[in-house]
mmCIF file of C-alpha atoms in Angstrom:
data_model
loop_
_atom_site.group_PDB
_atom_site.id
_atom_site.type_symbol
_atom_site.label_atom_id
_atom_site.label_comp_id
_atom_site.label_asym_id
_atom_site.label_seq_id
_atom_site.Cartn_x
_atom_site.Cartn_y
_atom_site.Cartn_z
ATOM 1 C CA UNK A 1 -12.508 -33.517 4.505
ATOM 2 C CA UNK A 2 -16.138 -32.483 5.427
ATOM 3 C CA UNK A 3 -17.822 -29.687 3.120
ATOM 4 C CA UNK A 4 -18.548 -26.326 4.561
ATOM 5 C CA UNK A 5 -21.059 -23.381 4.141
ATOM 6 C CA UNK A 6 -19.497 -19.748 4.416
ATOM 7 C CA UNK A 7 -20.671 -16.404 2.967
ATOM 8 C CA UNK A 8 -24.398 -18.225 2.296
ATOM 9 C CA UNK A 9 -22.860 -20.363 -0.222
ATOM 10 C CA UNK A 10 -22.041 -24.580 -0.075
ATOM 11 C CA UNK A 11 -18.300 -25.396 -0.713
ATOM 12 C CA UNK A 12 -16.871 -28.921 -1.186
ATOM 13 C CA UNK A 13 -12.777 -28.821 -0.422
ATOM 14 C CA UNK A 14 -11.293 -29.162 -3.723
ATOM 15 C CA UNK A 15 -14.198 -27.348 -5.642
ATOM 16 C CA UNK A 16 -13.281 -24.787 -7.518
ATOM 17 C CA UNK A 17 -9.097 -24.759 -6.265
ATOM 18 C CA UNK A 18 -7.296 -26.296 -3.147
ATOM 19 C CA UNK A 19 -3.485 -24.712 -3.222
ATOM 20 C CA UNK A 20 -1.736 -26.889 -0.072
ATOM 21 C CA UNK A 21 1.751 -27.505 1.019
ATOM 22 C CA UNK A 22 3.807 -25.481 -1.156
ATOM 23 C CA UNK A 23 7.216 -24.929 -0.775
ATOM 24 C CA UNK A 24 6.740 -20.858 -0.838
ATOM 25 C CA UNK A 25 3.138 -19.531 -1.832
ATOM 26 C CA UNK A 26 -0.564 -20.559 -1.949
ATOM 27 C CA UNK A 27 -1.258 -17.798 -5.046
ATOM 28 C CA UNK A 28 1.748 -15.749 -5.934
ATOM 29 C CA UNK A 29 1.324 -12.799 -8.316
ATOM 30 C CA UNK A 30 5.050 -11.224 -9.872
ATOM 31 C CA UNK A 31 3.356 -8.951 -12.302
ATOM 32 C CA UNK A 32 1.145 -5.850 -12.982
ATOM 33 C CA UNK A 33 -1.734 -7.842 -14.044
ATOM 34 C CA UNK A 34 -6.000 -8.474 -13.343
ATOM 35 C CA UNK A 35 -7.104 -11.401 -11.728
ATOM 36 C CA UNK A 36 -10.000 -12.608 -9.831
ATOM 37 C CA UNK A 37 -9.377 -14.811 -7.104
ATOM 38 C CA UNK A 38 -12.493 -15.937 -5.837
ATOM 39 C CA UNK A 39 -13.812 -19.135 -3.879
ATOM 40 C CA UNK A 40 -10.608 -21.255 -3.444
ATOM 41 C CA UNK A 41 -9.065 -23.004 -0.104
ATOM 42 C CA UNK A 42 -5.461 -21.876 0.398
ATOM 43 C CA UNK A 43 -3.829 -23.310 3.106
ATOM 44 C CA UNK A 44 -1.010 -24.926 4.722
ATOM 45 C CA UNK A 45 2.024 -23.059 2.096
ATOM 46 C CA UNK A 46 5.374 -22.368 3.456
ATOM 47 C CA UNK A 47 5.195 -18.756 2.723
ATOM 48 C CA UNK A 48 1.771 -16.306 2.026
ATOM 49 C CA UNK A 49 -1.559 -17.673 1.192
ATOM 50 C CA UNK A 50 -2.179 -15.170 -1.648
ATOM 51 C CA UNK A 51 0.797 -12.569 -1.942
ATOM 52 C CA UNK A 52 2.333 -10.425 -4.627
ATOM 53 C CA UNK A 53 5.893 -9.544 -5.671
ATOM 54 C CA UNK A 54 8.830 -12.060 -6.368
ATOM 55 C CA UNK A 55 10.766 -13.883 -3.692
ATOM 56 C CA UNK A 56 14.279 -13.528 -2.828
ATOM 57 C CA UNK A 57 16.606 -16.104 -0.685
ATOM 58 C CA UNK A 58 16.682 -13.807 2.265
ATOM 59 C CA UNK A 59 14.043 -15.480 4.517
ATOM 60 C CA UNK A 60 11.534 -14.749 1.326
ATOM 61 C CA UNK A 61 11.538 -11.236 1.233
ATOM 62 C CA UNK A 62 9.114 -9.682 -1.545
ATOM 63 C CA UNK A 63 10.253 -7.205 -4.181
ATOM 64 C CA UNK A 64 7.811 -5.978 -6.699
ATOM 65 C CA UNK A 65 10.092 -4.261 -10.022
ATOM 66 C CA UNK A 66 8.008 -0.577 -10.702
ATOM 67 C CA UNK A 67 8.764 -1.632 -14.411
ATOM 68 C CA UNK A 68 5.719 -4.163 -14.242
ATOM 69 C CA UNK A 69 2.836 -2.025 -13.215
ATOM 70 C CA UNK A 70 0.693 -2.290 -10.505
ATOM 71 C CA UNK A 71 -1.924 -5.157 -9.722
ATOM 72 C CA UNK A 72 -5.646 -4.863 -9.758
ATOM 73 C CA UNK A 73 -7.195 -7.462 -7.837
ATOM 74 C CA UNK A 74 -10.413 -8.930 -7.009
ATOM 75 C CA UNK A 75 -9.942 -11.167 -3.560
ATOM 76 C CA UNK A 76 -12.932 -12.670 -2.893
ATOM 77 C CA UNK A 77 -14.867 -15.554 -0.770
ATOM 78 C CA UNK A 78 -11.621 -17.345 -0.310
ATOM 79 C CA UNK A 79 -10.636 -19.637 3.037
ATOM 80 C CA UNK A 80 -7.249 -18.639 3.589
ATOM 81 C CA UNK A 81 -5.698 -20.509 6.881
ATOM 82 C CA UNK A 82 -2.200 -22.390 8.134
ATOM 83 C CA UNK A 83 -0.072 -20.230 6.165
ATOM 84 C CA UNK A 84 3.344 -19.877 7.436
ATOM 85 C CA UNK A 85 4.449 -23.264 7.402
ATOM 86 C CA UNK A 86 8.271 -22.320 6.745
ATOM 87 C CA UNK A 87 11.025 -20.681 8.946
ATOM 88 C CA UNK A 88 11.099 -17.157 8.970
ATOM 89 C CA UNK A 89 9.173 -16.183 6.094
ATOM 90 C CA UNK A 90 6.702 -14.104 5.189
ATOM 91 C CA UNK A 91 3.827 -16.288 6.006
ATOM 92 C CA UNK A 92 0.727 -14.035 6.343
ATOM 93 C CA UNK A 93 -3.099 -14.811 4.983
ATOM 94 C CA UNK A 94 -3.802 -12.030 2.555
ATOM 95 C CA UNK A 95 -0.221 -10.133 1.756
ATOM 96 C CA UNK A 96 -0.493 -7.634 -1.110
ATOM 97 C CA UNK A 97 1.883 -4.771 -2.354
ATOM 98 C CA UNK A 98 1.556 -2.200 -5.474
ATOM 99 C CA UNK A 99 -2.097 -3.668 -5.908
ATOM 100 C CA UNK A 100 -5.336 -2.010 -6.180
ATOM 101 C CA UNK A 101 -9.028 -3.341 -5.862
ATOM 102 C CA UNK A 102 -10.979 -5.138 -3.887
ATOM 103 C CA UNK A 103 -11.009 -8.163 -0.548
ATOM 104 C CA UNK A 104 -13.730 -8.849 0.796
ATOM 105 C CA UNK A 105 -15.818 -12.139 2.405
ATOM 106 C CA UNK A 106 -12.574 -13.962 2.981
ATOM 107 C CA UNK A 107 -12.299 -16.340 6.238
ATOM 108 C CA UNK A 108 -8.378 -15.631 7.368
ATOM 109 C CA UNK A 109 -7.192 -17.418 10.350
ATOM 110 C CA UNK A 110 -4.136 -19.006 11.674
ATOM 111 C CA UNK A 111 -2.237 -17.342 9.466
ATOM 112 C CA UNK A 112 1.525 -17.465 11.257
ATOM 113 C CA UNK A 113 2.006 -13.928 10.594
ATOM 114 C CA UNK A 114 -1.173 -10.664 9.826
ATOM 115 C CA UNK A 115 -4.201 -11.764 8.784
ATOM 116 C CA UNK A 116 -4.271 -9.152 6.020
ATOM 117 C CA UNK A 117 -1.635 -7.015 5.299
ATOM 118 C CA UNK A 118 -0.971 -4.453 2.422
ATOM 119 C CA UNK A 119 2.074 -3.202 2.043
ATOM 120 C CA UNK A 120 4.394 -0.644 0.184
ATOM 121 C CA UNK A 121 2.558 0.625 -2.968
ATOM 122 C CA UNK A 122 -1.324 0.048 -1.986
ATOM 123 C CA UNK A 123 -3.147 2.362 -4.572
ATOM 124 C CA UNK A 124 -6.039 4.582 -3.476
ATOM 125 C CA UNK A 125 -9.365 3.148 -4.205
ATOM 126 C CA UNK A 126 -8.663 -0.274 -2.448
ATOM 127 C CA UNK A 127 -11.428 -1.859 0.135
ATOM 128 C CA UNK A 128 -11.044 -4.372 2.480
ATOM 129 C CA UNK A 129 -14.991 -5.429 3.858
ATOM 130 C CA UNK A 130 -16.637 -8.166 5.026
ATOM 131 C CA UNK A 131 -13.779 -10.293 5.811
ATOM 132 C CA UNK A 132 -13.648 -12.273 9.478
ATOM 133 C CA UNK A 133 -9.655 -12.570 10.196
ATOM 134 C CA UNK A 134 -9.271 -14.522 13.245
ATOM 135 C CA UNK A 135 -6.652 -16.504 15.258
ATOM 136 C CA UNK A 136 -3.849 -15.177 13.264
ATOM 137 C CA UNK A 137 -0.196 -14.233 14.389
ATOM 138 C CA UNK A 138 2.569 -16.109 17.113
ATOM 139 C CA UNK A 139 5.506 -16.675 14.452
ATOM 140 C CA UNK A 140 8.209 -18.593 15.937
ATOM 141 C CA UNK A 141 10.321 -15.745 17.273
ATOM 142 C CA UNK A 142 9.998 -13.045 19.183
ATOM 143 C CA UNK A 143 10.505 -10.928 16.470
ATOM 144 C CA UNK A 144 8.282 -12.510 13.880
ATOM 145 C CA UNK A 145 5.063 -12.637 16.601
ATOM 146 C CA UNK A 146 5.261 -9.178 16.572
ATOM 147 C CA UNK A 147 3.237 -9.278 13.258
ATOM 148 C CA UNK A 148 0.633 -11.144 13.833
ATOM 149 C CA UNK A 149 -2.585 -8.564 14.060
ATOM 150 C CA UNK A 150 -5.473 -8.509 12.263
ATOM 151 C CA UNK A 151 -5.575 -5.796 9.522
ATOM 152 C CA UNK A 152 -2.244 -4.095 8.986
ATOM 153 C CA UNK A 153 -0.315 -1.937 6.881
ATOM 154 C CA UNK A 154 3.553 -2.359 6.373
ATOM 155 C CA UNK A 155 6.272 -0.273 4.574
ATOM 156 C CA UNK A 156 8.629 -2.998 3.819
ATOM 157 C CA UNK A 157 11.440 -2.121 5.943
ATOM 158 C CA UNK A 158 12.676 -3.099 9.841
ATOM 159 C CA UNK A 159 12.353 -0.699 12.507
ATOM 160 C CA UNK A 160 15.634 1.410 11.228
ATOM 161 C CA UNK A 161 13.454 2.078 8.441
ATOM 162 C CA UNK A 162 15.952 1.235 5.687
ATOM 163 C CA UNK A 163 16.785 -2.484 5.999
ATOM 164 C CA UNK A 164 13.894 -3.972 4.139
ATOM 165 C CA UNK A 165 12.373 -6.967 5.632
ATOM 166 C CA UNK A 166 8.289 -8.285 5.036
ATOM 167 C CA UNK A 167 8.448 -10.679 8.128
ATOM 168 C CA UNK A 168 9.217 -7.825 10.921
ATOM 169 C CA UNK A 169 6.926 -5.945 12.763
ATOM 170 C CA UNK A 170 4.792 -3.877 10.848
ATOM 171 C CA UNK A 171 6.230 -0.066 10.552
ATOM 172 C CA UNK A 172 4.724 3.073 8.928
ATOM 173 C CA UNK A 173 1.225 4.466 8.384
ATOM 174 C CA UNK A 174 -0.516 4.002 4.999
ATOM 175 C CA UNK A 175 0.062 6.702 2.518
ATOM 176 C CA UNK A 176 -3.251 7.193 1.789
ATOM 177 C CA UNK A 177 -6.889 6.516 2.819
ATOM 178 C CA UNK A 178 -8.544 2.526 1.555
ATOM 179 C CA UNK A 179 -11.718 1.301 2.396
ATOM 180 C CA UNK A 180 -11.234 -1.042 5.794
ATOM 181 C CA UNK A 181 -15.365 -1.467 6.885
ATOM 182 C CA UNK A 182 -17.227 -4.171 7.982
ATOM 183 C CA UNK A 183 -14.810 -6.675 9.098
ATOM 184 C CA UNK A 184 -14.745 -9.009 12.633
ATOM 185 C CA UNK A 185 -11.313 -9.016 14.136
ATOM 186 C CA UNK A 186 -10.564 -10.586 17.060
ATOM 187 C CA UNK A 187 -7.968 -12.988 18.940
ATOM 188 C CA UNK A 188 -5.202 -11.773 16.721
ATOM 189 C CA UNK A 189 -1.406 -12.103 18.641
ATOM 190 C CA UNK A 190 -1.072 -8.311 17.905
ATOM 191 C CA UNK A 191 -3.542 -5.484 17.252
ATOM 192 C CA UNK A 192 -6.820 -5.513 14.868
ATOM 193 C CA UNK A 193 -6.054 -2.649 12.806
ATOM 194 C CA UNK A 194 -1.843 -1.698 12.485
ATOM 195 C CA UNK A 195 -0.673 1.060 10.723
ATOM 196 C CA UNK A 196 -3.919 2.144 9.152
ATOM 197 C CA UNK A 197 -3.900 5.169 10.839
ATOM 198 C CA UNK A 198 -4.143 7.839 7.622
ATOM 199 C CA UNK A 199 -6.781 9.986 8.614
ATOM 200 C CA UNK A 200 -10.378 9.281 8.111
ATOM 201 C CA UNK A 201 -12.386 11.151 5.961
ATOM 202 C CA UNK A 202 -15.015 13.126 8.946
ATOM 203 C CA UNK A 203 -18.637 12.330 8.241
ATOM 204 C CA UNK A 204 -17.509 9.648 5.286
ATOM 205 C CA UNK A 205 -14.984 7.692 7.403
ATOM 206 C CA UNK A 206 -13.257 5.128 5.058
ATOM 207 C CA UNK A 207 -12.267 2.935 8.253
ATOM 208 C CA UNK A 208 -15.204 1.928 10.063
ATOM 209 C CA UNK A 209 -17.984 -0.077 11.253
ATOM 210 C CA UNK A 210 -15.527 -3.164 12.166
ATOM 211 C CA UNK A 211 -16.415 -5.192 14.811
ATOM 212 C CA UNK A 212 -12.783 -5.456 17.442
ATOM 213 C CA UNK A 213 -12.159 -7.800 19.939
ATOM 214 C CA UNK A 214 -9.545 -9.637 22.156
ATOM 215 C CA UNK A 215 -6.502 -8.535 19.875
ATOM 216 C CA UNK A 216 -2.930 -7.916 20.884
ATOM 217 C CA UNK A 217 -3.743 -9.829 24.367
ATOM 218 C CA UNK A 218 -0.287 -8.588 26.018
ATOM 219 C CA UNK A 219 0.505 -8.064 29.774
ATOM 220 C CA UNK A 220 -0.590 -4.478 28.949
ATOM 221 C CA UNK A 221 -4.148 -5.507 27.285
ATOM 222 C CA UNK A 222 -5.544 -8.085 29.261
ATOM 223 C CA UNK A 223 -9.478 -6.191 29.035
ATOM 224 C CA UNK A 224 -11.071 -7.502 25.832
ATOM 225 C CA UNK A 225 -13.345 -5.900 24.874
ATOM 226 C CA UNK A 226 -12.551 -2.068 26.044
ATOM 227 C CA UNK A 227 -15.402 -1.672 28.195
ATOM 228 C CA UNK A 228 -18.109 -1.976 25.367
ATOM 229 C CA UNK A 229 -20.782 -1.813 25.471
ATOM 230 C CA UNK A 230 -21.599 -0.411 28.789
ATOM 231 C CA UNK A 231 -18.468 2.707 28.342
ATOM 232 C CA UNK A 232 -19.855 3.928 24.899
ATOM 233 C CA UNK A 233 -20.231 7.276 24.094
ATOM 234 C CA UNK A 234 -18.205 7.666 27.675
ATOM 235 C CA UNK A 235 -15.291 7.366 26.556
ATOM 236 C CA UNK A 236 -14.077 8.091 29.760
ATOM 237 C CA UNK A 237 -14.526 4.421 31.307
ATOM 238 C CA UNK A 238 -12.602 2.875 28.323
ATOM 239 C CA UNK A 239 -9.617 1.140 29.099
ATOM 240 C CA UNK A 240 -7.143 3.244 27.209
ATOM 241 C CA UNK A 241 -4.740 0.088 27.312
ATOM 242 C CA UNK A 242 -7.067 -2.145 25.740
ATOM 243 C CA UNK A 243 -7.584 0.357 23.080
ATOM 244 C CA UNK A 244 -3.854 0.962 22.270
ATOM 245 C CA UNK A 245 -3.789 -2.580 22.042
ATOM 246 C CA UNK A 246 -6.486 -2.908 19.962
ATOM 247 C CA UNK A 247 -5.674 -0.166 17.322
ATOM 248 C CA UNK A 248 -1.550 -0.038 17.846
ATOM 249 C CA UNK A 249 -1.498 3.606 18.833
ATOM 250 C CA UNK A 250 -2.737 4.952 15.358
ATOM 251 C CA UNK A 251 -6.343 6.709 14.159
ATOM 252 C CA UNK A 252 -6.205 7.418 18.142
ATOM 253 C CA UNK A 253 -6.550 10.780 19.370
ATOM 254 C CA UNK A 254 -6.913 12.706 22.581
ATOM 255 C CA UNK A 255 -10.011 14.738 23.664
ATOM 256 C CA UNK A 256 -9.130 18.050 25.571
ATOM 257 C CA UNK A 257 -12.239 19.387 25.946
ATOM 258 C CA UNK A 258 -12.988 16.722 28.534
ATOM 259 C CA UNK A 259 -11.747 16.803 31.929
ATOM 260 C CA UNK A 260 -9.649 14.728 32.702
ATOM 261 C CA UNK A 261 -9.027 14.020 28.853
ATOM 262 C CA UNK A 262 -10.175 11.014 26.872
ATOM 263 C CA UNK A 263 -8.594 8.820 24.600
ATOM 264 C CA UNK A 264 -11.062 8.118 21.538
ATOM 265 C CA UNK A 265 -10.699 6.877 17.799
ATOM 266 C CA UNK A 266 -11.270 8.124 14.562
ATOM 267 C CA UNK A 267 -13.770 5.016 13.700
ATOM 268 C CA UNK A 268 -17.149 6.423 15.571
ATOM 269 C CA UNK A 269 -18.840 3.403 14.893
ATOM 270 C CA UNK A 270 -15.948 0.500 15.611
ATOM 271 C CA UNK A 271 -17.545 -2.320 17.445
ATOM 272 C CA UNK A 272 -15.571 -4.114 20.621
ATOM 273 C CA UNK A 273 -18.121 -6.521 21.599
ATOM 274 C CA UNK A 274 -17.598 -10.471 21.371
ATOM 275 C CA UNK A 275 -18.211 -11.502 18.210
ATOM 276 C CA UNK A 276 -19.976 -14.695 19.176
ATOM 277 C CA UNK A 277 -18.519 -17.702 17.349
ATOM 278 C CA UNK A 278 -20.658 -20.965 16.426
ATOM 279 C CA UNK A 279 -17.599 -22.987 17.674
ATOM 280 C CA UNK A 280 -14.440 -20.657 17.881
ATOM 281 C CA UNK A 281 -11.840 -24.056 18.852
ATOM 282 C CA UNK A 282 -13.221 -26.263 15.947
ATOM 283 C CA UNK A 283 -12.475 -23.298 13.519
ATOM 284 C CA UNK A 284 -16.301 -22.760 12.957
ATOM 285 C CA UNK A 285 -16.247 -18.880 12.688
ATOM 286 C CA UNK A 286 -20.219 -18.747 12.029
ATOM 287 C CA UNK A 287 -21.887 -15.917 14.112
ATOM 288 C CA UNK A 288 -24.851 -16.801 16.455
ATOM 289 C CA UNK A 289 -28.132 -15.564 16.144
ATOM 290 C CA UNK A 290 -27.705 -12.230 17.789
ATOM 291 C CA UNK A 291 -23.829 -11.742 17.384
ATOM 292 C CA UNK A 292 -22.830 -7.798 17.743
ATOM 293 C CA UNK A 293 -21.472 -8.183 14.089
ATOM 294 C CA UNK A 294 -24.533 -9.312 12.177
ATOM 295 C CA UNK A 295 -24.367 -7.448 8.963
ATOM 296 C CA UNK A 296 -20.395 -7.065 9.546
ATOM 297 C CA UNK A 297 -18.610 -10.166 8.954
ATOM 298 C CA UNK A 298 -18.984 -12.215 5.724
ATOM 299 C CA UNK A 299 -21.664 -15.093 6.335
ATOM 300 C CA UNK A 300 -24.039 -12.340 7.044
ATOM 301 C CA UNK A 301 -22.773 -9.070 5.458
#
């Protein structure tokens, strides 16, 4: 396979690690340890690219024993893509639980399920930056599409909140305020940024700067990019659809001072602008000269 040059550095496939076609996943973690996981190609696995917490025969749900600590974790400059291979498993990009630390300038795409998710025990201090998670989502069933946004947080459980289950839609709101800044999101099956709706910090806002667009393309979100650039600061030409879609309902708020109100969002400087792909269909997720998320996604952040 050719070589490839992403976040300013030359790769050759198989240089450092290739993890491809496993039976469940690329890189899985079932311990409270440290590791670095940095420049690798994980693709193709039946279950998660990278993931933590041990499988069990029910359509590989992850448990994670409290008796083992928590994982610190360094996720860095990886090309994570094709994951989701099996039948109704967990098969997302990036899928971490009871982990702190740090993933950034990763290339995530069609992933079956999220692009990125974090899940039930994510520790305060972690940041997610500089990643470009594209193209990922459309599971098999109707049920299992449902997960396929960008950046998402989920509590482990179905909707009834007490079945647990890692491959359903995404339910709950993060516990507690991460770093999500700095990322390009776009042409996820379901919305950019789930479940990340804790609220931000005002003036220091741990969730911002990402650059949004064309998520969570349903019968009700057809506009793409939201009416940016030409709607900003009126947030009264937004299409409040679109941005439901984009954000799935959460770190949304309304404006009353307005008349009528406005819909707006927590992230005051959230991009949803095209991103600009050197060659989107060929997988070639450079920006252009001139791209709206120069200095946001990872080959030039």
């Amino acid at each position: 396979e050719p070589n490839y040059t992403f976040a300013g550095e030359s790769y050759t496939d198989g240089s450092p690690n290739i993890f491809r076609n496993n039976g469940r996943g690329g890189i899985v973690m079932g311990a409270g340890i440290t590791m670095d996981i940095i420049r690798n190609e994980i693709k193709e696995n039946a279950w998660g690219g990278i993931h933590t917490g041990w499988d069990e025969p029910n359509a590989g749900l992850y448990t994670w024993p409290t008796t083992l600590g928590d994982a610190v974790l360094t996720i860095r400059k990886n090309k994570v893509y094709g994951n989701g291979t099996g039948t109704d498993t967990a098969g997302g990009g990036i899928d971490v639980m009871h982990a702190s630390g740090t993933i950034e300038n990763n290339l995530v795409y069609d992933n079956k399920y999220a692009g990125i998710r974090v899940g039930d025990g994510v520790l305060s201090g972690m940041t997610i930056r500089h990643n470009t998670v594209v193209d990922n989502g459309g599971g098999a069933t109707p049920e299992s599409s449902r997960v396929g946004g960008g950046i998402v947080y989920h509590d482990g459980y179905a909707q009834d909140g007490t079945t647990p289950c890692y491959y359903c839609r995404p339910y709950g709101t993060i516990p507690l305020a991460i770093n999500v800044k700095d990322n390009v999101i776009a042409y996820n099956a379901r919305a950019a940024l789930r479940g990340m709706g804790y609220t931000n910090t005002l003036g220091s806002e741990e969730r911002d700067y990402n650059l949004i667009y064309y998520n969570n393309p349903g019968a009700f979100y057809w506009t793409a990019d939201c009416g940016y650039v030409a709607a900003y600061p009126d947030y009264s030409q937004m299409d409040f659809r679109c941005m439901i879609g984009q954000y799935g309902f959460q770190s949304l708020y309304w404006d009353y001072s307005t008349n009528p109100r406005t819909l707006k969002t927590q992230d005051p400087n959230d991009i949803m602008d095209n991103p600009d792909f050197e060659d989107r269909a060929n997988d070639d997720y450079r920006l252009q000269v001139g791209s709206p998320g120069d200095g946001t996604a990872s080959d030039s952040g």
